[in-house]
Amino acid sequence: MKVAIYPGSFDPVTNGHIDIISRAATLFDKVIVAVIRNPDKTPKFSLDDRVDMLKASLKKDRNVVVDSFDGLLVDYAKKKKANIIVRGLRAVSDFDYEFQMALTNRKMAPNIETIFFMTDYKYSYLSSSFVKQIAHFGGDVSELVPPAICQKLKIKI
Ligand code: ADP
Protein backbone atom coordinates (compact mmCIF):
# COMPACT_ATOMS: atom_id res chain seq x y z
CA MET A 1 0.00 0.00 0.00
CA LYS A 2 1.48 3.34 -1.07
CA VAL A 3 0.77 5.90 1.63
CA ALA A 4 1.84 9.49 0.99
CA ILE A 5 1.87 12.47 3.31
CA TYR A 6 1.31 15.98 1.99
CA PRO A 7 2.45 18.29 4.79
CA GLY A 8 1.91 22.05 4.84
CA SER A 9 0.64 25.08 6.68
CA PHE A 10 -2.51 25.36 4.51
CA ASP A 11 -3.16 28.83 5.95
CA PRO A 12 -5.61 28.67 4.18
CA VAL A 13 -5.87 25.86 1.60
CA THR A 14 -5.86 27.20 -1.98
CA ASN A 15 -6.79 25.74 -5.36
CA GLY A 16 -3.06 25.14 -5.89
CA HIS A 17 -3.00 22.78 -2.89
CA ILE A 18 -6.21 21.07 -4.04
CA ASP A 19 -4.68 20.44 -7.45
CA ILE A 20 -1.63 18.75 -5.89
CA ILE A 21 -3.86 16.65 -3.58
CA SER A 22 -6.09 15.48 -6.45
CA ARG A 23 -3.12 14.51 -8.57
CA ALA A 24 -1.41 12.70 -5.68
CA ALA A 25 -4.66 10.84 -4.93
CA THR A 26 -4.57 9.26 -8.40
CA LEU A 27 -1.03 7.94 -7.86
CA PHE A 28 -1.07 6.73 -4.26
CA ASP A 29 -3.43 4.42 -2.36
CA LYS A 30 -3.82 6.90 0.44
CA VAL A 31 -2.89 10.57 0.82
CA ILE A 32 -2.70 12.06 4.28
CA VAL A 33 -2.92 15.84 4.12
CA ALA A 34 -1.12 16.82 7.31
CA VAL A 35 -1.44 20.32 8.71
CA ILE A 36 1.71 21.45 10.49
CA ARG A 37 1.55 23.12 13.86
CA ASN A 38 4.66 25.14 13.02
CA PRO A 39 6.10 26.95 16.04
CA ASP A 40 8.13 29.27 13.74
CA LYS A 41 5.10 30.68 11.92
CA THR A 42 2.15 32.62 13.25
CA PRO A 43 -0.75 31.39 11.15
CA LYS A 44 -3.81 33.49 10.44
CA PHE A 45 -6.09 30.51 11.03
CA SER A 46 -5.94 28.16 14.02
CA LEU A 47 -4.85 24.57 13.52
CA ASP A 48 -8.46 23.37 13.94
CA ASP A 49 -9.71 25.92 11.40
CA ARG A 50 -7.07 24.88 8.87
CA VAL A 51 -8.01 21.20 9.30
CA ASP A 52 -11.74 21.98 9.03
CA MET A 53 -11.25 24.09 5.91
CA LEU A 54 -9.34 21.25 4.23
CA LYS A 55 -12.04 18.75 5.19
CA ALA A 56 -14.74 21.04 3.79
CA SER A 57 -12.81 21.36 0.53
CA LEU A 58 -12.05 17.66 0.04
CA LYS A 59 -15.35 15.91 0.68
CA LYS A 60 -15.35 13.78 -2.45
CA ASP A 61 -11.88 12.23 -2.33
CA ARG A 62 -12.23 8.83 -0.72
CA ASN A 63 -8.53 8.00 -0.38
CA VAL A 64 -7.63 11.39 1.09
CA VAL A 65 -7.64 12.04 4.82
CA VAL A 66 -6.86 15.21 6.74
CA ASP A 67 -4.83 15.20 9.92
CA SER A 68 -2.44 17.46 11.85
CA PHE A 69 0.88 16.91 13.54
CA ASP A 70 3.47 18.31 15.86
CA GLY A 71 7.19 17.66 15.80
CA LEU A 72 9.32 16.10 13.09
CA LEU A 73 7.66 15.19 9.81
CA VAL A 74 9.72 11.99 9.47
CA ASP A 75 8.56 10.77 12.89
CA TYR A 76 4.96 11.47 11.94
CA ALA A 77 5.45 9.65 8.60
CA LYS A 78 6.86 6.59 10.37
CA LYS A 79 3.94 6.60 12.79
CA LYS A 80 1.53 6.64 9.85
CA LYS A 81 3.54 3.97 7.97
CA ALA A 82 4.01 6.36 5.06
CA ASN A 83 7.20 6.32 3.01
CA ILE A 84 6.35 9.11 0.58
CA ILE A 85 6.31 12.85 1.24
CA VAL A 86 4.53 14.96 -1.36
CA ARG A 87 5.43 18.62 -1.91
CA GLY A 88 4.57 21.12 -4.61
CA LEU A 89 6.93 23.31 -6.62
CA ARG A 90 5.94 26.62 -8.11
CA ALA A 91 8.72 28.99 -9.11
CA VAL A 92 12.47 28.65 -8.69
CA SER A 93 12.02 30.50 -5.41
CA ASP A 94 10.47 27.35 -3.87
CA PHE A 95 13.44 25.24 -4.86
CA ASP A 96 16.07 26.19 -2.24
CA TYR A 97 13.81 25.60 0.72
CA GLU A 98 12.27 22.41 -0.68
CA PHE A 99 15.69 21.03 -1.63
CA GLN A 100 17.06 21.66 1.84
CA MET A 101 14.04 20.13 3.52
CA ALA A 102 14.01 17.04 1.28
CA LEU A 103 17.70 16.38 1.89
CA THR A 104 17.38 16.92 5.63
CA ASN A 105 14.44 14.52 5.80
CA ARG A 106 16.33 11.98 3.71
CA LYS A 107 19.31 12.22 6.07
CA MET A 108 17.04 11.50 9.03
CA ALA A 109 14.93 8.85 7.29
CA PRO A 110 16.58 7.36 4.16
CA ASN A 111 13.56 5.14 3.43
CA ILE A 112 11.20 8.06 3.02
CA GLU A 113 11.19 9.57 -0.47
CA THR A 114 10.10 13.14 -1.20
CA ILE A 115 8.20 13.47 -4.46
CA PHE A 116 7.59 16.88 -6.04
CA PHE A 117 4.58 17.81 -8.10
CA MET A 118 5.08 20.68 -10.51
CA THR A 119 2.33 23.25 -10.13
CA ASP A 120 -0.28 23.62 -12.83
CA TYR A 121 0.45 26.85 -14.76
CA LYS A 122 -2.94 28.17 -13.56
CA TYR A 123 -1.69 28.12 -9.95
CA SER A 124 1.97 28.93 -10.42
CA TYR A 125 1.57 32.39 -8.85
CA LEU A 126 -0.84 31.27 -6.15
CA SER A 127 0.07 31.14 -2.46
CA SER A 128 -1.81 31.31 0.83
CA SER A 129 -0.15 34.65 1.65
CA PHE A 130 -1.26 36.11 -1.69
CA VAL A 131 -4.84 34.97 -0.98
CA LYS A 132 -4.76 36.57 2.49
CA GLN A 133 -3.45 39.85 1.08
CA ILE A 134 -6.15 40.02 -1.61
CA ALA A 135 -8.86 39.17 0.94
CA HIS A 136 -7.47 41.80 3.33
CA PHE A 137 -7.95 44.52 0.72
CA GLY A 138 -11.43 43.29 -0.21
CA GLY A 139 -10.44 41.64 -3.48
CA ASP A 140 -12.19 38.67 -5.05
CA VAL A 141 -10.56 35.33 -4.18
CA SER A 142 -13.34 33.10 -5.52
CA GLU A 143 -11.15 31.71 -8.30
CA LEU A 144 -8.20 31.11 -6.00
CA VAL A 145 -9.67 29.06 -3.17
CA PRO A 146 -12.41 26.41 -2.81
CA PRO A 147 -15.93 27.90 -2.29
CA ALA A 148 -16.04 26.89 1.40
CA ILE A 149 -12.90 28.95 2.05
CA CYS A 150 -14.23 32.16 0.45
CA GLN A 151 -16.83 32.57 3.16
CA LYS A 152 -14.35 31.75 5.95
CA LEU A 153 -11.92 34.35 4.61
CA LYS A 154 -14.60 37.04 4.51
CA ILE A 155 -15.47 36.39 8.14
CA LYS A 156 -11.88 36.17 9.37
CA ILE A 157 -10.25 39.02 7.42
P1 ADP B 1 4.60 25.33 4.00
O1 ADP B 1 4.53 26.32 5.10
O2 ADP B 1 4.97 23.95 4.45
O3 ADP B 1 5.37 25.76 2.78
P2 ADP B 1 2.20 25.69 2.37
O4 ADP B 1 0.79 25.43 2.76
O5 ADP B 1 2.56 27.09 2.00
O6 ADP B 1 3.06 25.14 3.57
O7 ADP B 1 2.60 24.77 1.15
C1 ADP B 1 2.57 23.36 1.24
C2 ADP B 1 3.18 22.77 -0.03
O8 ADP B 1 2.35 23.07 -1.15
C3 ADP B 1 4.58 23.32 -0.39
O9 ADP B 1 5.34 22.27 -0.96
C4 ADP B 1 4.28 24.38 -1.42
O10 ADP B 1 5.38 24.58 -2.30
C5 ADP B 1 3.11 23.73 -2.14
N1 ADP B 1 2.26 24.73 -2.78
C6 ADP B 1 1.69 25.82 -2.25
N2 ADP B 1 0.98 26.52 -3.17
C7 ADP B 1 1.09 25.83 -4.34
C8 ADP B 1 0.63 26.03 -5.68
N3 ADP B 1 -0.09 27.09 -6.01
N4 ADP B 1 0.98 25.11 -6.62
C9 ADP B 1 1.74 24.05 -6.28
N5 ADP B 1 2.22 23.80 -5.05
C10 ADP B 1 1.92 24.68 -4.09
mmCIF file of C-alpha atoms and ligand atoms in Angstrom:
data_model
loop_
_atom_site.group_PDB
_atom_site.id
_atom_site.type_symbol
_atom_site.label_atom_id
_atom_site.label_comp_id
_atom_site.label_asym_id
_atom_site.label_seq_id
_atom_site.Cartn_x
_atom_site.Cartn_y
_atom_site.Cartn_z
ATOM 1 C CA MET A 1 0.000 0.000 0.000
ATOM 2 C CA LYS A 2 1.479 3.343 -1.068
ATOM 3 C CA VAL A 3 0.767 5.899 1.635
ATOM 4 C CA ALA A 4 1.843 9.493 0.987
ATOM 5 C CA ILE A 5 1.872 12.474 3.306
ATOM 6 C CA TYR A 6 1.314 15.982 1.986
ATOM 7 C CA PRO A 7 2.448 18.291 4.786
ATOM 8 C CA GLY A 8 1.914 22.046 4.840
ATOM 9 C CA SER A 9 0.642 25.085 6.679
ATOM 10 C CA PHE A 10 -2.510 25.362 4.512
ATOM 11 C CA ASP A 11 -3.161 28.833 5.951
ATOM 12 C CA PRO A 12 -5.609 28.668 4.175
ATOM 13 C CA VAL A 13 -5.873 25.865 1.602
ATOM 14 C CA THR A 14 -5.855 27.195 -1.983
ATOM 15 C CA ASN A 15 -6.790 25.737 -5.359
ATOM 16 C CA GLY A 16 -3.060 25.143 -5.893
ATOM 17 C CA HIS A 17 -2.999 22.777 -2.889
ATOM 18 C CA ILE A 18 -6.215 21.074 -4.038
ATOM 19 C CA ASP A 19 -4.680 20.444 -7.453
ATOM 20 C CA ILE A 20 -1.630 18.751 -5.887
ATOM 21 C CA ILE A 21 -3.857 16.652 -3.582
ATOM 22 C CA SER A 22 -6.094 15.480 -6.450
ATOM 23 C CA ARG A 23 -3.119 14.505 -8.575
ATOM 24 C CA ALA A 24 -1.408 12.700 -5.679
ATOM 25 C CA ALA A 25 -4.659 10.835 -4.932
ATOM 26 C CA THR A 26 -4.570 9.263 -8.399
ATOM 27 C CA LEU A 27 -1.026 7.944 -7.856
ATOM 28 C CA PHE A 28 -1.068 6.726 -4.256
ATOM 29 C CA ASP A 29 -3.431 4.416 -2.363
ATOM 30 C CA LYS A 30 -3.818 6.902 0.440
ATOM 31 C CA VAL A 31 -2.886 10.572 0.818
ATOM 32 C CA ILE A 32 -2.704 12.058 4.283
ATOM 33 C CA VAL A 33 -2.924 15.843 4.119
ATOM 34 C CA ALA A 34 -1.124 16.825 7.311
ATOM 35 C CA VAL A 35 -1.442 20.324 8.711
ATOM 36 C CA ILE A 36 1.707 21.449 10.493
ATOM 37 C CA ARG A 37 1.555 23.124 13.856
ATOM 38 C CA ASN A 38 4.657 25.138 13.016
ATOM 39 C CA PRO A 39 6.105 26.951 16.037
ATOM 40 C CA ASP A 40 8.131 29.274 13.739
ATOM 41 C CA LYS A 41 5.105 30.677 11.923
ATOM 42 C CA THR A 42 2.153 32.616 13.247
ATOM 43 C CA PRO A 43 -0.748 31.389 11.146
ATOM 44 C CA LYS A 44 -3.810 33.493 10.438
ATOM 45 C CA PHE A 45 -6.086 30.506 11.033
ATOM 46 C CA SER A 46 -5.936 28.156 14.018
ATOM 47 C CA LEU A 47 -4.854 24.571 13.517
ATOM 48 C CA ASP A 48 -8.462 23.374 13.941
ATOM 49 C CA ASP A 49 -9.709 25.919 11.399
ATOM 50 C CA ARG A 50 -7.071 24.875 8.875
ATOM 51 C CA VAL A 51 -8.006 21.198 9.305
ATOM 52 C CA ASP A 52 -11.742 21.984 9.031
ATOM 53 C CA MET A 53 -11.247 24.093 5.906
ATOM 54 C CA LEU A 54 -9.339 21.247 4.227
ATOM 55 C CA LYS A 55 -12.042 18.753 5.194
ATOM 56 C CA ALA A 56 -14.741 21.040 3.789
ATOM 57 C CA SER A 57 -12.807 21.364 0.526
ATOM 58 C CA LEU A 58 -12.053 17.661 0.041
ATOM 59 C CA LYS A 59 -15.351 15.909 0.677
ATOM 60 C CA LYS A 60 -15.349 13.779 -2.448
ATOM 61 C CA ASP A 61 -11.883 12.228 -2.330
ATOM 62 C CA ARG A 62 -12.235 8.830 -0.719
ATOM 63 C CA ASN A 63 -8.533 8.004 -0.380
ATOM 64 C CA VAL A 64 -7.627 11.388 1.091
ATOM 65 C CA VAL A 65 -7.644 12.040 4.823
ATOM 66 C CA VAL A 66 -6.860 15.210 6.738
ATOM 67 C CA ASP A 67 -4.831 15.196 9.923
ATOM 68 C CA SER A 68 -2.442 17.460 11.852
ATOM 69 C CA PHE A 69 0.880 16.910 13.536
ATOM 70 C CA ASP A 70 3.473 18.314 15.862
ATOM 71 C CA GLY A 71 7.194 17.662 15.805
ATOM 72 C CA LEU A 72 9.318 16.101 13.093
ATOM 73 C CA LEU A 73 7.659 15.192 9.810
ATOM 74 C CA VAL A 74 9.718 11.988 9.465
ATOM 75 C CA ASP A 75 8.563 10.775 12.888
ATOM 76 C CA TYR A 76 4.965 11.467 11.938
ATOM 77 C CA ALA A 77 5.447 9.654 8.598
ATOM 78 C CA LYS A 78 6.855 6.588 10.374
ATOM 79 C CA LYS A 79 3.937 6.601 12.791
ATOM 80 C CA LYS A 80 1.531 6.639 9.847
ATOM 81 C CA LYS A 81 3.535 3.971 7.975
ATOM 82 C CA ALA A 82 4.005 6.363 5.058
ATOM 83 C CA ASN A 83 7.196 6.318 3.006
ATOM 84 C CA ILE A 84 6.352 9.108 0.579
ATOM 85 C CA ILE A 85 6.310 12.850 1.239
ATOM 86 C CA VAL A 86 4.526 14.965 -1.364
ATOM 87 C CA ARG A 87 5.432 18.617 -1.907
ATOM 88 C CA GLY A 88 4.573 21.118 -4.607
ATOM 89 C CA LEU A 89 6.926 23.306 -6.617
ATOM 90 C CA ARG A 90 5.938 26.623 -8.110
ATOM 91 C CA ALA A 91 8.717 28.993 -9.112
ATOM 92 C CA VAL A 92 12.475 28.646 -8.689
ATOM 93 C CA SER A 93 12.018 30.498 -5.412
ATOM 94 C CA ASP A 94 10.474 27.353 -3.867
ATOM 95 C CA PHE A 95 13.436 25.236 -4.857
ATOM 96 C CA ASP A 96 16.067 26.190 -2.238
ATOM 97 C CA TYR A 97 13.811 25.598 0.720
ATOM 98 C CA GLU A 98 12.275 22.411 -0.675
ATOM 99 C CA PHE A 99 15.694 21.035 -1.633
ATOM 100 C CA GLN A 100 17.060 21.659 1.845
ATOM 101 C CA MET A 101 14.043 20.135 3.516
ATOM 102 C CA ALA A 102 14.007 17.036 1.275
ATOM 103 C CA LEU A 103 17.703 16.378 1.891
ATOM 104 C CA THR A 104 17.384 16.919 5.630
ATOM 105 C CA ASN A 105 14.439 14.521 5.799
ATOM 106 C CA ARG A 106 16.334 11.979 3.712
ATOM 107 C CA LYS A 107 19.313 12.215 6.068
ATOM 108 C CA MET A 108 17.044 11.502 9.026
ATOM 109 C CA ALA A 109 14.934 8.848 7.287
ATOM 110 C CA PRO A 110 16.581 7.362 4.164
ATOM 111 C CA ASN A 111 13.560 5.139 3.430
ATOM 112 C CA ILE A 112 11.200 8.059 3.022
ATOM 113 C CA GLU A 113 11.190 9.574 -0.468
ATOM 114 C CA THR A 114 10.100 13.140 -1.198
ATOM 115 C CA ILE A 115 8.197 13.470 -4.459
ATOM 116 C CA PHE A 116 7.587 16.882 -6.044
ATOM 117 C CA PHE A 117 4.581 17.812 -8.102
ATOM 118 C CA MET A 118 5.083 20.681 -10.506
ATOM 119 C CA THR A 119 2.329 23.247 -10.131
ATOM 120 C CA ASP A 120 -0.281 23.617 -12.827
ATOM 121 C CA TYR A 121 0.447 26.847 -14.756
ATOM 122 C CA LYS A 122 -2.942 28.173 -13.557
ATOM 123 C CA TYR A 123 -1.688 28.122 -9.955
ATOM 124 C CA SER A 124 1.975 28.934 -10.422
ATOM 125 C CA TYR A 125 1.567 32.392 -8.855
ATOM 126 C CA LEU A 126 -0.842 31.268 -6.145
ATOM 127 C CA SER A 127 0.070 31.145 -2.464
ATOM 128 C CA SER A 128 -1.813 31.307 0.828
ATOM 129 C CA SER A 129 -0.149 34.654 1.647
ATOM 130 C CA PHE A 130 -1.256 36.111 -1.686
ATOM 131 C CA VAL A 131 -4.836 34.971 -0.982
ATOM 132 C CA LYS A 132 -4.757 36.574 2.491
ATOM 133 C CA GLN A 133 -3.454 39.851 1.081
ATOM 134 C CA ILE A 134 -6.146 40.023 -1.612
ATOM 135 C CA ALA A 135 -8.861 39.174 0.943
ATOM 136 C CA HIS A 136 -7.471 41.795 3.329
ATOM 137 C CA PHE A 137 -7.950 44.520 0.722
ATOM 138 C CA GLY A 138 -11.432 43.295 -0.207
ATOM 139 C CA GLY A 139 -10.439 41.636 -3.483
ATOM 140 C CA ASP A 140 -12.186 38.671 -5.049
ATOM 141 C CA VAL A 141 -10.564 35.328 -4.179
ATOM 142 C CA SER A 142 -13.342 33.104 -5.519
ATOM 143 C CA GLU A 143 -11.150 31.709 -8.297
ATOM 144 C CA LEU A 144 -8.197 31.112 -6.002
ATOM 145 C CA VAL A 145 -9.673 29.062 -3.167
ATOM 146 C CA PRO A 146 -12.412 26.411 -2.815
ATOM 147 C CA PRO A 147 -15.928 27.898 -2.286
ATOM 148 C CA ALA A 148 -16.045 26.892 1.400
ATOM 149 C CA ILE A 149 -12.903 28.953 2.046
ATOM 150 C CA CYS A 150 -14.232 32.163 0.446
ATOM 151 C CA GLN A 151 -16.833 32.567 3.158
ATOM 152 C CA LYS A 152 -14.349 31.753 5.945
ATOM 153 C CA LEU A 153 -11.920 34.349 4.612
ATOM 154 C CA LYS A 154 -14.599 37.036 4.506
ATOM 155 C CA ILE A 155 -15.466 36.390 8.145
ATOM 156 C CA LYS A 156 -11.883 36.167 9.371
ATOM 157 C CA ILE A 157 -10.246 39.015 7.425
HETATM 158 P P1 ADP B 1 4.597 25.327 3.995
HETATM 159 O O1 ADP B 1 4.531 26.322 5.104
HETATM 160 O O2 ADP B 1 4.974 23.947 4.450
HETATM 161 O O3 ADP B 1 5.374 25.765 2.781
HETATM 162 P P2 ADP B 1 2.196 25.692 2.367
HETATM 163 O O4 ADP B 1 0.788 25.431 2.762
HETATM 164 O O5 ADP B 1 2.563 27.087 1.999
HETATM 165 O O6 ADP B 1 3.061 25.136 3.566
HETATM 166 O O7 ADP B 1 2.601 24.767 1.148
HETATM 167 C C1 ADP B 1 2.573 23.360 1.236
HETATM 168 C C2 ADP B 1 3.184 22.771 -0.034
HETATM 169 O O8 ADP B 1 2.347 23.066 -1.147
HETATM 170 C C3 ADP B 1 4.579 23.324 -0.391
HETATM 171 O O9 ADP B 1 5.343 22.269 -0.960
HETATM 172 C C4 ADP B 1 4.278 24.380 -1.416
HETATM 173 O O10 ADP B 1 5.377 24.578 -2.296
HETATM 174 C C5 ADP B 1 3.107 23.728 -2.140
HETATM 175 N N1 ADP B 1 2.261 24.726 -2.784
HETATM 176 C C6 ADP B 1 1.686 25.822 -2.251
HETATM 177 N N2 ADP B 1 0.975 26.515 -3.173
HETATM 178 C C7 ADP B 1 1.092 25.826 -4.339
HETATM 179 C C8 ADP B 1 0.634 26.028 -5.681
HETATM 180 N N3 ADP B 1 -0.086 27.094 -6.012
HETATM 181 N N4 ADP B 1 0.976 25.113 -6.618
HETATM 182 C C9 ADP B 1 1.740 24.049 -6.282
HETATM 183 N N5 ADP B 1 2.224 23.800 -5.050
HETATM 184 C C10 ADP B 1 1.915 24.677 -4.091
#
